[in-house]
Short mmCIF file of C-alpha atoms in Angstrom, two decimals:
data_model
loop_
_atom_site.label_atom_id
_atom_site.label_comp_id
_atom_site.label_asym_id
_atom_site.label_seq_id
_atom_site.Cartn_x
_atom_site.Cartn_y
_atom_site.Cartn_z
CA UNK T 990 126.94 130.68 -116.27
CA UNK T 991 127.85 129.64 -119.77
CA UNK T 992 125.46 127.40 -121.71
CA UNK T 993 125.89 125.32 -124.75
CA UNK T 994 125.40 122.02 -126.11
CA UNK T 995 128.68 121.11 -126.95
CA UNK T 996 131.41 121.87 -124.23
CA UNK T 997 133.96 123.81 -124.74
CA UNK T 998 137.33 122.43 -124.09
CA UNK T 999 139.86 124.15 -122.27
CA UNK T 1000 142.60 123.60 -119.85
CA UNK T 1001 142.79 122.83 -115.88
CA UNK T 1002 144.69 125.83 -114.63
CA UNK T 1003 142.10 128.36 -117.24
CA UNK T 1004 139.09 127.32 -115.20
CA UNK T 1005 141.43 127.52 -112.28
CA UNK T 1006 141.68 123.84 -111.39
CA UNK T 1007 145.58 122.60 -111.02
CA UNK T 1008 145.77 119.49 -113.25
CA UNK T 1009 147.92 118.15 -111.00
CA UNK T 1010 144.86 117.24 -108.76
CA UNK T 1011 143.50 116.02 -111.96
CA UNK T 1012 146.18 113.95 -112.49
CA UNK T 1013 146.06 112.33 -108.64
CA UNK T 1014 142.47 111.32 -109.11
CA UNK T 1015 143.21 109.25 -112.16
CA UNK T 1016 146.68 107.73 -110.27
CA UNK T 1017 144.16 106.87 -107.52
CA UNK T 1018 141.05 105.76 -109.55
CA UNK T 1019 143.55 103.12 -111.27
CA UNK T 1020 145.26 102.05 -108.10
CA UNK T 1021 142.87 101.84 -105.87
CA UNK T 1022 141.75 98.22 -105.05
CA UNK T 1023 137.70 97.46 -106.39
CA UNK T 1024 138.15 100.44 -108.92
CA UNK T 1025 137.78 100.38 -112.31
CA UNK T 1026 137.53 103.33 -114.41
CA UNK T 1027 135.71 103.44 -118.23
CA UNK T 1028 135.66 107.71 -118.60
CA UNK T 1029 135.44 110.64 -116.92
CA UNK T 1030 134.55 114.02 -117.99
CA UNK T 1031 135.34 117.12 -115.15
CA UNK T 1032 133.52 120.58 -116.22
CA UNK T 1033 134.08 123.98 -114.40
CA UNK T 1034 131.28 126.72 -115.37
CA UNK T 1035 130.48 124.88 -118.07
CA UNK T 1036 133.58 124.08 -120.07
CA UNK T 1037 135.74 120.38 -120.03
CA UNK T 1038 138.21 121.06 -117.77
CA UNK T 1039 139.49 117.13 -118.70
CA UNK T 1040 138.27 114.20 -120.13
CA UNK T 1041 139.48 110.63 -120.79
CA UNK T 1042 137.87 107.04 -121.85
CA UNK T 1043 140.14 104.22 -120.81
CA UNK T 1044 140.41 101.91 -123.78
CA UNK T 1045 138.76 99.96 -125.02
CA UNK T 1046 135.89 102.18 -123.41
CA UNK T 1047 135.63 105.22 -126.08
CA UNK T 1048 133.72 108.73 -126.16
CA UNK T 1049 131.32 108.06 -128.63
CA UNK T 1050 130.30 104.80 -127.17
CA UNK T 1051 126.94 104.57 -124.83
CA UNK T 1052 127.33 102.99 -121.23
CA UNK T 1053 124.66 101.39 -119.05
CA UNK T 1054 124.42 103.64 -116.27
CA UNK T 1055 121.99 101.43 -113.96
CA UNK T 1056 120.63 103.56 -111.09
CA UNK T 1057 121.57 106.66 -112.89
CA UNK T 1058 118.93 105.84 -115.17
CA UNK T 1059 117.01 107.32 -112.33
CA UNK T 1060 118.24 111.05 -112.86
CA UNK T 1061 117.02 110.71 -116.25
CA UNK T 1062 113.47 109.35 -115.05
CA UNK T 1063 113.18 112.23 -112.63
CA UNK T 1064 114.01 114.55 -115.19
CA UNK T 1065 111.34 113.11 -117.47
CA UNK T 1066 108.55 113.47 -114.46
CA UNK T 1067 110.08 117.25 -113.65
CA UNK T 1068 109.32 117.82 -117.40
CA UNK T 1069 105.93 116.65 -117.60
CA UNK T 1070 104.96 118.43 -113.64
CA UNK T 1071 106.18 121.77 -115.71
CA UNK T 1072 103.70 121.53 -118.41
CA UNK T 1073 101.06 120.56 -116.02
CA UNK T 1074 100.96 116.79 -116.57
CA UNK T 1075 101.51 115.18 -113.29
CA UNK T 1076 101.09 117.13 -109.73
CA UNK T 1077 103.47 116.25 -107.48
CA UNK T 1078 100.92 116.26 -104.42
CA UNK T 1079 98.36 113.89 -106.28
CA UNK T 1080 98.23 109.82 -105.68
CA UNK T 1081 99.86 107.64 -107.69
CA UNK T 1082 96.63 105.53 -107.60
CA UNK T 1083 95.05 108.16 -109.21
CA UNK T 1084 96.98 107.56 -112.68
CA UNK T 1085 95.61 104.04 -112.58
CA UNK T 1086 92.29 104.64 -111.86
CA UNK T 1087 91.87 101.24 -113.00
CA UNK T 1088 93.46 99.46 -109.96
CA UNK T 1089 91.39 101.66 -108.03
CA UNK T 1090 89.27 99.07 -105.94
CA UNK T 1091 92.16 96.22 -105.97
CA UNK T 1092 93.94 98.75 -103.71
CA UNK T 1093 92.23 98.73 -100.37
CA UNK T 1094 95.22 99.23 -97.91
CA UNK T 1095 95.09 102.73 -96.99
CA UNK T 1096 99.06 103.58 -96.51
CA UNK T 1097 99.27 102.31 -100.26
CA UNK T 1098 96.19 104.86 -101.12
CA UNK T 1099 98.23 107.67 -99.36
CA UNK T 1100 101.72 107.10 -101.52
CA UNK T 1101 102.29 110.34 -103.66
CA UNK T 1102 104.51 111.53 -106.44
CA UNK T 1103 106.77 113.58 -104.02
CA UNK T 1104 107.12 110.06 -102.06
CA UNK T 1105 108.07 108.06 -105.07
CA UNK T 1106 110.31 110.42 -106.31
CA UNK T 1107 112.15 110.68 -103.03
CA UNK T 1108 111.98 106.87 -102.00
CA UNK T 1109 109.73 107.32 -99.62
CA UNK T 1110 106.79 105.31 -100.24
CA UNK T 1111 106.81 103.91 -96.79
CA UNK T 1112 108.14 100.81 -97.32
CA UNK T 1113 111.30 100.00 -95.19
CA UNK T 1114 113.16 97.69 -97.63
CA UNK T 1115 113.26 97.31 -101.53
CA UNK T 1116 109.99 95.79 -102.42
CA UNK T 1117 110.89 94.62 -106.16
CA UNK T 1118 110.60 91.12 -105.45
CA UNK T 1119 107.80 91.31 -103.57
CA UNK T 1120 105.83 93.65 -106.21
CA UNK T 1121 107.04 91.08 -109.44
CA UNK T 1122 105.61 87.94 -106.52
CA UNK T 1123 101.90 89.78 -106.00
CA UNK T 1124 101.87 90.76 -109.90
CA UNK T 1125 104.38 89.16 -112.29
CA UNK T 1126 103.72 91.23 -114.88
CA UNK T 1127 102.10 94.25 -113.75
CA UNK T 1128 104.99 96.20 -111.96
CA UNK T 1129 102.74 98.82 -110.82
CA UNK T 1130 99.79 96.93 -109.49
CA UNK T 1131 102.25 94.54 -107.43
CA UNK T 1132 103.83 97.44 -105.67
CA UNK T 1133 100.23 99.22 -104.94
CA UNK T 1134 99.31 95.66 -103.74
CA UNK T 1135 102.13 95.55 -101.85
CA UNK T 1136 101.53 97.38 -98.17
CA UNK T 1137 103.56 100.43 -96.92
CA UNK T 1138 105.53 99.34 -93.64
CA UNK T 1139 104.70 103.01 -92.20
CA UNK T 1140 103.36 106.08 -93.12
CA UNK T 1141 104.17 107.67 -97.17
CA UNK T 1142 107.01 110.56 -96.61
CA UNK T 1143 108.46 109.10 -92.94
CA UNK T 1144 111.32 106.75 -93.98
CA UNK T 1145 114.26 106.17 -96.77
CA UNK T 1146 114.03 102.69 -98.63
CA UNK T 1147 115.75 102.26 -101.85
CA UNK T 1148 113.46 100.91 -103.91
CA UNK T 1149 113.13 100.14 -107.47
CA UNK T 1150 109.35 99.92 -107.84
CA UNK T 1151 109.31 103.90 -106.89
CA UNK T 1152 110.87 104.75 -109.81
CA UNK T 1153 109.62 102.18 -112.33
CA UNK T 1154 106.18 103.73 -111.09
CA UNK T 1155 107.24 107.32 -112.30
CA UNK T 1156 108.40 106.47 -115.34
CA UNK T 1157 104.42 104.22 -116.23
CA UNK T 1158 102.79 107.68 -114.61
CA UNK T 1159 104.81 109.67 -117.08
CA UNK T 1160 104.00 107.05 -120.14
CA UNK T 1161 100.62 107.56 -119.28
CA UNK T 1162 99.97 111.02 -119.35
CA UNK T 1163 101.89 111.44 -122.39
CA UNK T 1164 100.59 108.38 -124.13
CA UNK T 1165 104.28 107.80 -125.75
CA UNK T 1166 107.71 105.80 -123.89
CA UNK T 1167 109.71 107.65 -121.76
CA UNK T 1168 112.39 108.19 -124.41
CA UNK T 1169 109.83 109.70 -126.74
CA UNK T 1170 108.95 111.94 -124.47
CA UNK T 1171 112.62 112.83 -123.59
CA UNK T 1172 113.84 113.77 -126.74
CA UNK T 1173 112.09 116.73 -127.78
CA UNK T 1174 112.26 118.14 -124.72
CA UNK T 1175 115.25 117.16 -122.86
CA UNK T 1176 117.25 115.50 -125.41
CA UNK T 1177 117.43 117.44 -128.29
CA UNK T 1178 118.35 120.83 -126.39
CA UNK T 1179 120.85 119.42 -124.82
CA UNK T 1180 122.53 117.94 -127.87
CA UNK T 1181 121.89 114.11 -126.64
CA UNK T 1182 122.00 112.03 -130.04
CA UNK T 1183 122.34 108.87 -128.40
CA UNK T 1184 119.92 107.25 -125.71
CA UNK T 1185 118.12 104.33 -125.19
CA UNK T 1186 116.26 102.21 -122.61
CA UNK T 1187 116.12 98.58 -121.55
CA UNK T 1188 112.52 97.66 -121.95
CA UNK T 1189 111.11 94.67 -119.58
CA UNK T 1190 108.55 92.32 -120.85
CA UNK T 1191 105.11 94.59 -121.07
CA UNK T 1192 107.30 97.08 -123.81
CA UNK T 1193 108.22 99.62 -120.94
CA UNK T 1194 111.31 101.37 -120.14
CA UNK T 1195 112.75 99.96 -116.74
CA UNK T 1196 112.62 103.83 -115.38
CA UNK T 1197 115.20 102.55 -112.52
CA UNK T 1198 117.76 101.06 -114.47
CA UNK T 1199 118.41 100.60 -118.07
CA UNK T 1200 119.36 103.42 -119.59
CA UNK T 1201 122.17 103.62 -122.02
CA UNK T 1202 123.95 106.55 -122.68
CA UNK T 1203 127.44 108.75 -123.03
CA UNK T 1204 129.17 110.03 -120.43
CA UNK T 1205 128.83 113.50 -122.44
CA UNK T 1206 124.89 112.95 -121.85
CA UNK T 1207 125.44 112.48 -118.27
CA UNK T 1208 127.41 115.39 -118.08
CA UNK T 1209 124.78 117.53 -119.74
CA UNK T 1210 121.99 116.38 -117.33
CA UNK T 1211 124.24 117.72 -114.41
CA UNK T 1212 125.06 120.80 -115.93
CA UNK T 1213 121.54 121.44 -116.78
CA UNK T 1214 120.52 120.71 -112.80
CA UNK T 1215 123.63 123.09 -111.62
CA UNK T 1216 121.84 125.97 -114.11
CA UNK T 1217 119.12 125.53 -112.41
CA UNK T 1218 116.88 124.19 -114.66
CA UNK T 1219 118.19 126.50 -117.89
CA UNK T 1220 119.93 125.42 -120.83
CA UNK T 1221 121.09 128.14 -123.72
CA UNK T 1222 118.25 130.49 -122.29
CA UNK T 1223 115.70 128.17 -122.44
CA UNK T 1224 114.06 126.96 -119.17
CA UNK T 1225 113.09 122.53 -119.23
CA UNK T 1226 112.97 122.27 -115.78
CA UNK T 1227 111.31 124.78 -113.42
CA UNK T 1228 114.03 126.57 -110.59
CA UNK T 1229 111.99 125.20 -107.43
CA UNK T 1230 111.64 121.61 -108.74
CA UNK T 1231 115.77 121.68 -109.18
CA UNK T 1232 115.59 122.94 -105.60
CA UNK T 1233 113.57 120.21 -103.85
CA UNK T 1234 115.29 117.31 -106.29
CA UNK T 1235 118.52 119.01 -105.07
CA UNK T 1236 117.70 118.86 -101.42
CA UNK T 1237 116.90 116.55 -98.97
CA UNK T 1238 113.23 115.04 -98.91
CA UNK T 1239 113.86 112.57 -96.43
CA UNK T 1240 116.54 111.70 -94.16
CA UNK T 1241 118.40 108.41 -94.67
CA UNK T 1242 121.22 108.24 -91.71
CA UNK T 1243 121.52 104.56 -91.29
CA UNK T 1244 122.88 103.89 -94.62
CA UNK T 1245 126.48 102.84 -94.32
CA UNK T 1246 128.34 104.93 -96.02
CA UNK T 1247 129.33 108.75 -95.62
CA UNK T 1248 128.41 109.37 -98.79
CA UNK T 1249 125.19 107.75 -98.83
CA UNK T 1250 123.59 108.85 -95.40
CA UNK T 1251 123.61 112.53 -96.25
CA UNK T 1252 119.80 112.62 -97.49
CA UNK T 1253 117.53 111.48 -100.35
CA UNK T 1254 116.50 114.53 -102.97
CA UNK T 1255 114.00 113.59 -105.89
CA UNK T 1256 116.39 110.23 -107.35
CA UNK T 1257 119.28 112.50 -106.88
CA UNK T 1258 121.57 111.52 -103.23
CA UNK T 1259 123.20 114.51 -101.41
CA UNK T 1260 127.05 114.11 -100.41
CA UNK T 1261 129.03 115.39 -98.03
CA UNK T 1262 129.85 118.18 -100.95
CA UNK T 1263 126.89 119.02 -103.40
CA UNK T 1264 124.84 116.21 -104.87
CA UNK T 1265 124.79 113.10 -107.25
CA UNK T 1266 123.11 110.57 -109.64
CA UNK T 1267 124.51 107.40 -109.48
CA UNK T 1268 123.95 103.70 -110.21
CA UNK T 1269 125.92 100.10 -110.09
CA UNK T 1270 129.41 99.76 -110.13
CA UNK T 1271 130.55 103.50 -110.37
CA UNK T 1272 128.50 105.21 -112.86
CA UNK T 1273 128.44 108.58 -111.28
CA UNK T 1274 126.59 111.78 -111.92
CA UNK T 1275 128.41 114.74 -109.39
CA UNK T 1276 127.32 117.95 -108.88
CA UNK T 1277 129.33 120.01 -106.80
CA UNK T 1278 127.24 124.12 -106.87
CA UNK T 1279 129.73 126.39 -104.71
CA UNK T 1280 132.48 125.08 -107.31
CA UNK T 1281 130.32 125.46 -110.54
CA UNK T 1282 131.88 121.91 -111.18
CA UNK T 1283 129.96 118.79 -112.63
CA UNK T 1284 132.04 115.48 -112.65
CA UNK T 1285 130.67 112.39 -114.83
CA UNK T 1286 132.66 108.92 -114.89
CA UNK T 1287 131.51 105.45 -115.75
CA UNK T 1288 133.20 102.52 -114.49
CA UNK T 1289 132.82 98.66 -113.32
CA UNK T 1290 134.02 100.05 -109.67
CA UNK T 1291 132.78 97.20 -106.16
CA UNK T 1292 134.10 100.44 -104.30
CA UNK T 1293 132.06 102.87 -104.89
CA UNK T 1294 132.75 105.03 -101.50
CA UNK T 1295 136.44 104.67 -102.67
CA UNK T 1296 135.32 106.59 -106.22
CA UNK T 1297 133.88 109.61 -103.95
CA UNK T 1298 137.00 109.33 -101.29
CA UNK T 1299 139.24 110.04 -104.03
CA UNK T 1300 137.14 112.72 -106.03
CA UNK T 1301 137.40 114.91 -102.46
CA UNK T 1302 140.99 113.71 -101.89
CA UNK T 1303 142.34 114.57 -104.77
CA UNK T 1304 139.91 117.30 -106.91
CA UNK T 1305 138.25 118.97 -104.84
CA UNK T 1306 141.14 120.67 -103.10
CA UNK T 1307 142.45 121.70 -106.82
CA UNK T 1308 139.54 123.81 -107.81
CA UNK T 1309 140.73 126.98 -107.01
CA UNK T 1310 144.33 126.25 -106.43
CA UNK T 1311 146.94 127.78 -108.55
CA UNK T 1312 148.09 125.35 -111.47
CA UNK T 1313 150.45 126.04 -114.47
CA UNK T 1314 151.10 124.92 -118.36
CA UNK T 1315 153.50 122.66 -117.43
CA UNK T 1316 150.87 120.40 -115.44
CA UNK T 1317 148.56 120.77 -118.20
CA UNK T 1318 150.31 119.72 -120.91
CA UNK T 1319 151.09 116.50 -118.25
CA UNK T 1320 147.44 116.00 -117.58
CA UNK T 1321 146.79 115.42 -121.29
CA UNK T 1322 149.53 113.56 -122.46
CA UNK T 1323 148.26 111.17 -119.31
CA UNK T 1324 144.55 111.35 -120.05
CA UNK T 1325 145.59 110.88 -123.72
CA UNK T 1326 147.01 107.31 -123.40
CA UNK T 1327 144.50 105.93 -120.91
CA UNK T 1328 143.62 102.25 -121.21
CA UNK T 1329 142.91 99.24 -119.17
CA UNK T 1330 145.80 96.52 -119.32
CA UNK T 1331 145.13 93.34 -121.92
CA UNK T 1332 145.59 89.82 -120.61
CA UNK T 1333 149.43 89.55 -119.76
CA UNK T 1334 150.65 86.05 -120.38
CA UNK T 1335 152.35 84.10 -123.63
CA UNK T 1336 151.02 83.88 -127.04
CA UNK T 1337 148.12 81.75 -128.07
CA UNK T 1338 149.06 78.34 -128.74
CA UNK T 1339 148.61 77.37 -132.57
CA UNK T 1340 146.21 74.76 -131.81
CA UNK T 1341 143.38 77.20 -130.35
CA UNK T 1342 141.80 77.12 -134.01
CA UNK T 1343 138.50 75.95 -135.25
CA UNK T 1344 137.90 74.14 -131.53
CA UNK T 1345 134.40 73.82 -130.04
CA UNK T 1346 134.45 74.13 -126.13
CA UNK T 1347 132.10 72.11 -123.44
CA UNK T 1348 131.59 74.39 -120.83
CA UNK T 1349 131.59 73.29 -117.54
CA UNK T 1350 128.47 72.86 -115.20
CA UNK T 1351 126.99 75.88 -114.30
CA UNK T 1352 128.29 78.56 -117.20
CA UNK T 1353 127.31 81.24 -118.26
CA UNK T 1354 127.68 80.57 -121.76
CA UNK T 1355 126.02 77.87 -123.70
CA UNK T 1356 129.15 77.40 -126.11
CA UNK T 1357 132.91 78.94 -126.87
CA UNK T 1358 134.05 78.34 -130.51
CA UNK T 1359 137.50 79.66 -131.67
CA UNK T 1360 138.32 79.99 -135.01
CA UNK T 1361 141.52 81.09 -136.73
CA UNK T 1362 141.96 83.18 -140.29
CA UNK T 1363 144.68 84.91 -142.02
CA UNK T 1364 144.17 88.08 -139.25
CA UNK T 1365 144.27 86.09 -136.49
CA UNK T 1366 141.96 84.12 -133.62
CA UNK T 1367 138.35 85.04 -133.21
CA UNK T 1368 135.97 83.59 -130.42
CA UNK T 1369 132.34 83.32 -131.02
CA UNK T 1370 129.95 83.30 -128.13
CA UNK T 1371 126.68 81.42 -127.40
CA UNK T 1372 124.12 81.55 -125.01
CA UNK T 1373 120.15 81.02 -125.13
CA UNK T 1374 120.35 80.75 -128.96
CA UNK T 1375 122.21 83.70 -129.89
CA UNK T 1376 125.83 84.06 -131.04
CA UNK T 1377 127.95 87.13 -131.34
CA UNK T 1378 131.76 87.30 -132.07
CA UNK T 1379 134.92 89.27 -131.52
CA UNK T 1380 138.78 89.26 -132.93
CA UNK T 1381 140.97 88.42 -130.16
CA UNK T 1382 143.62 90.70 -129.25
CA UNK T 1383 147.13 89.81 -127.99
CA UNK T 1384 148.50 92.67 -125.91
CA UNK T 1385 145.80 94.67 -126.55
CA UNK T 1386 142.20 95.00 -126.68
CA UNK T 1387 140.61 93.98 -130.10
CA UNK T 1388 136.93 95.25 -130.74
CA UNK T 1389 133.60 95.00 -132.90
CA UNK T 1390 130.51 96.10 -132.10
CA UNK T 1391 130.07 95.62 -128.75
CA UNK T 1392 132.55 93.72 -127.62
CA UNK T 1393 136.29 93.36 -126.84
CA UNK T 1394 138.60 90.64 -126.46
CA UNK T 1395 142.47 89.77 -125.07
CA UNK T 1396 144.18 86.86 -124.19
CA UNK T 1397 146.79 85.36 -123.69
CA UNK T 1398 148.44 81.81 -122.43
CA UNK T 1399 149.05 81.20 -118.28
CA UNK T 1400 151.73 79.58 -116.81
CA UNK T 1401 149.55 76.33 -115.97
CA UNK T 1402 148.77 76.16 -119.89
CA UNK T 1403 145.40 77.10 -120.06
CA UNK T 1404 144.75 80.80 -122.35
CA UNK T 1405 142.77 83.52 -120.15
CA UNK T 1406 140.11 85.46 -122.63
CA UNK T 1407 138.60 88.63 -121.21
CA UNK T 1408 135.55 89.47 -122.59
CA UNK T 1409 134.48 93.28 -122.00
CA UNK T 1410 131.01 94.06 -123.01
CA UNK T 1411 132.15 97.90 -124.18
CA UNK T 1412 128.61 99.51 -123.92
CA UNK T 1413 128.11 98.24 -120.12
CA UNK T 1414 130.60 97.84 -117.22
CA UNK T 1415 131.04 94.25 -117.38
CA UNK T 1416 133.89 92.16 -118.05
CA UNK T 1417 133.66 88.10 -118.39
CA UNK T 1418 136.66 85.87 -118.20
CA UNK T 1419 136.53 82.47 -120.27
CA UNK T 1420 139.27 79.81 -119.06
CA UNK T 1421 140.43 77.61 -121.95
CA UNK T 1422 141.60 73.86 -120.87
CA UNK T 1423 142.77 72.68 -124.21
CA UNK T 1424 143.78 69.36 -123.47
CA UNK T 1425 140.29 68.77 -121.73
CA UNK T 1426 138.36 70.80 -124.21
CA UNK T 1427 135.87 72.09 -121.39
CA UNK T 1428 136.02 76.49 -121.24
CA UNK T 1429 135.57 77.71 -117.34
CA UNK T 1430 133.38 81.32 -117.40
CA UNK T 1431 133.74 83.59 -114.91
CA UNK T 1432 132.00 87.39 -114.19
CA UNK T 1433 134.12 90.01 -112.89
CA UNK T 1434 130.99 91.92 -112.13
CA UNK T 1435 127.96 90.13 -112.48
CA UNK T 1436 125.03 92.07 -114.84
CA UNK T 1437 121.89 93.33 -112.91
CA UNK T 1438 119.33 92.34 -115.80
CA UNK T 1439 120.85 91.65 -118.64
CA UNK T 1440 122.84 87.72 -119.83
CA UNK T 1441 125.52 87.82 -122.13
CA UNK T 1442 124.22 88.27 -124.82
CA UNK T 1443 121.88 91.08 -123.68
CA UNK T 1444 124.75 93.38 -123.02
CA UNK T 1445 124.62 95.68 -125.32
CA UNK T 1446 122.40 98.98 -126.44
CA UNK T 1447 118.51 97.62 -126.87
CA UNK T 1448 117.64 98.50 -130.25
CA UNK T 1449 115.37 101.86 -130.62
#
């Protein structure tokens, strides 16, 4: 298999794919109802088949991945069980020796690394509320405190505190943050400039959720787990830990949906083809090993079944299929002009300038200021004493930093802003009632652990 840290790019039909496919799963990621589509990157033995960013989403911009943070966790504990740091059959008690009598129940003495890493601490339900309720501000110690339903290793929860407990095992053996551990040895051979991680309260990387990266990094990580472990010759993960975090650990058929009830590897799920990271609102991680193929899209998708539907609807019957220039040269021009639509509506009334909003009971935002200059309308934010601000665009998406903004004027009178918070998957609607001065806020998709003015790459 080729290796490298930068893809090459080629076309569809020289990797053997027929961009027409290509082009169906993009027609059906933007038409399909509770999909919403930020990038996408498709490889074939190890080369970009096709890639796109729907603006005002762009390639060089990071994107909270959620619960593929996971993936990246794993990786870190895979790292550290290669150079002998953490054994996979030890407790996880035994890296806190310090908890050691607090933690009488004898299921919780039993949970291992394997069982963490395959959600299968024994508990039959996600236990983050009750670990933060025994221990508000030791994660760790409130899941340990926390009793196993039944046995380590017998049943499939999804459960945060697993992996938030791999990533403090991994912090302690190294002495150093997950992300300084990373980079040397995961991040740098693979060519990953730009990473970083949501911390909570106590300084430490969330582990489940928080990671922000590109969608080339996500790529990369499933390339490196279809090598097997390998990247340009050199070996970071060892070939049977690939295997078992490849494979199922522990069966999960009662989840509801096809693609979720196929089995639980280590923080990896196996599909009905191959195997995936993937977290919140369609950030996806695919790895599909009879078709050398690795797919990586971010999105703000409610439908995430509908994401996978339409990957084996559409691609997976054009790998392999014959495809010509003609349908290349389509595929590009289409994945060249991708973008998500700006607020449709009339222009922004003349009086939407230097006006300070009330927002209405409940908001989400403590204040909405617009202001108006020679280049147009800006907005400025507020919320929990801290402002940021953004151009507005008018039929299209204006940006800085991390943020874009449209809007436009409705038919009742009131002006629609859409806020998109470009380094996440979230979008926030502001509705402007002039002649009341009040502003209504609205989430399209409401953030996991993060307020407005959170949404955005933590700072290294």
């Amino acid at each position: 298999m080729t290796t490298t840290k930068t893809f090459p790019r080629t076309t569809p039909s020289a990797l053997d794919i027929d961009a027409g496919g290509v082009r169906a799963f993009v027609d059906a990621l933007e038409s399909t109802p509770g999909v919403e589509p930020h990038s996408l990157m498709l490889l074939r033995h190890g080369q970009v088949a096709a890639e796109g960013w729907w603006q005002p989403y762009a390639a060089d911009r990071v994107h909270l991945l959620y619960s593929l943070s996971k993936s990246f966790t794993a990786a870190a504990v895979g790292i550290a069980v290669r150079e002998g740091l953490i054994d996979l059959d030890a407790t996880a008690l035994s890296y806190f020796p310090e908890l050691d009598v607090e933690i009488t129940d004898e299921r919780s003495r039993r949970i291992r690394v394997r069982h963490l890493l395959a959600m299968a601490s024994g508990h039959r339900e996600e236990a983050l509320d009750r670990a933060r309720a025994a221990d508000p501000s030791n994660l760790v110690r409130g899941f340990l405190l926390t009793p196993p339903d039944e046995e380590p290793g017998t049943v499939f929860a999804y459960n945060q505190p697993c992996t938030y407990t791999l990533g403090a095992i991994v912090r302690r053996v190294s002495g150093g943050s997950l992300v300084d551990y990373l980079r040397p040895r995961l991040l740098d051979p693979l060519g990953v400039d730009d990473l970083a991680w949501r911390r909570d309260e106590t300084g430490a990387e969330l582990g489940f959720s928080g990671c922000y990266t590109t969608t080339d990094a996500v790529a990369k990580l499933g390339q490196l787990y279809l090598q097997r472990g390998v990247w340009e010759g050199e070996r970071i993960l060892d070939e049977d830990w690939v295997a078992a975090a490849t494979t199922t650990q522990v069966e999960n058929p009662a989840e509801e949906n096809p693609d979720w009830s196929q089995g639980y590897g280590f923080q990896f799920w196996m599909a009905r083809h191959g195997f995936r990271g993937d977290g919140a609102y369609g950030q996806f991680c695919v790895v599909l090993p009879e078709h050398d193929v690795v797919l990586a899209i971010t999105g703000q998708s409610l439908d995430m079944q509908a994401v996978l539907d339409a990957a084996w609807q559409h691609l997976l019957p054009a790998v392999d299929r014959p495809s010509d220039t003609g349908a290349d040269t389509a595929l590009e021009a289409r994945l060249a002009s991708l973008g998500l639509p700006p607020v449709p509506g009339g222009r922004l009334p003349e009086r939407l300038a230097d006006v300070e909003l009330r927002s209405r009971p409940d908001a989400i935002l403590d204040a909405v200021t617009f202001t108006r200059d020679a280049d147009g309308v800006r907005v400025t934010i507020t919320d929990d004493g801290r402002s940021d601000s953004v151009p507005i665009g008018e039929g299209e998406w204006a940006i800085e930093g991390a943020l874009a903004a449209s809007a436009a004027t409705q038919s009742d009178g009131t002006v629609l802003v859409a806020l998109r918070f470009v380094e996440t998957p979230h979008l926030l609607h502001l509705r402007v009632d002039l002649d009341a001065g009040t502003v209504g806020t609205k989430w399209k998709t409401e953030p996991l652990h993060d307020g407005p003015l959170t949404l955005r790459r933590p700072a290294a």
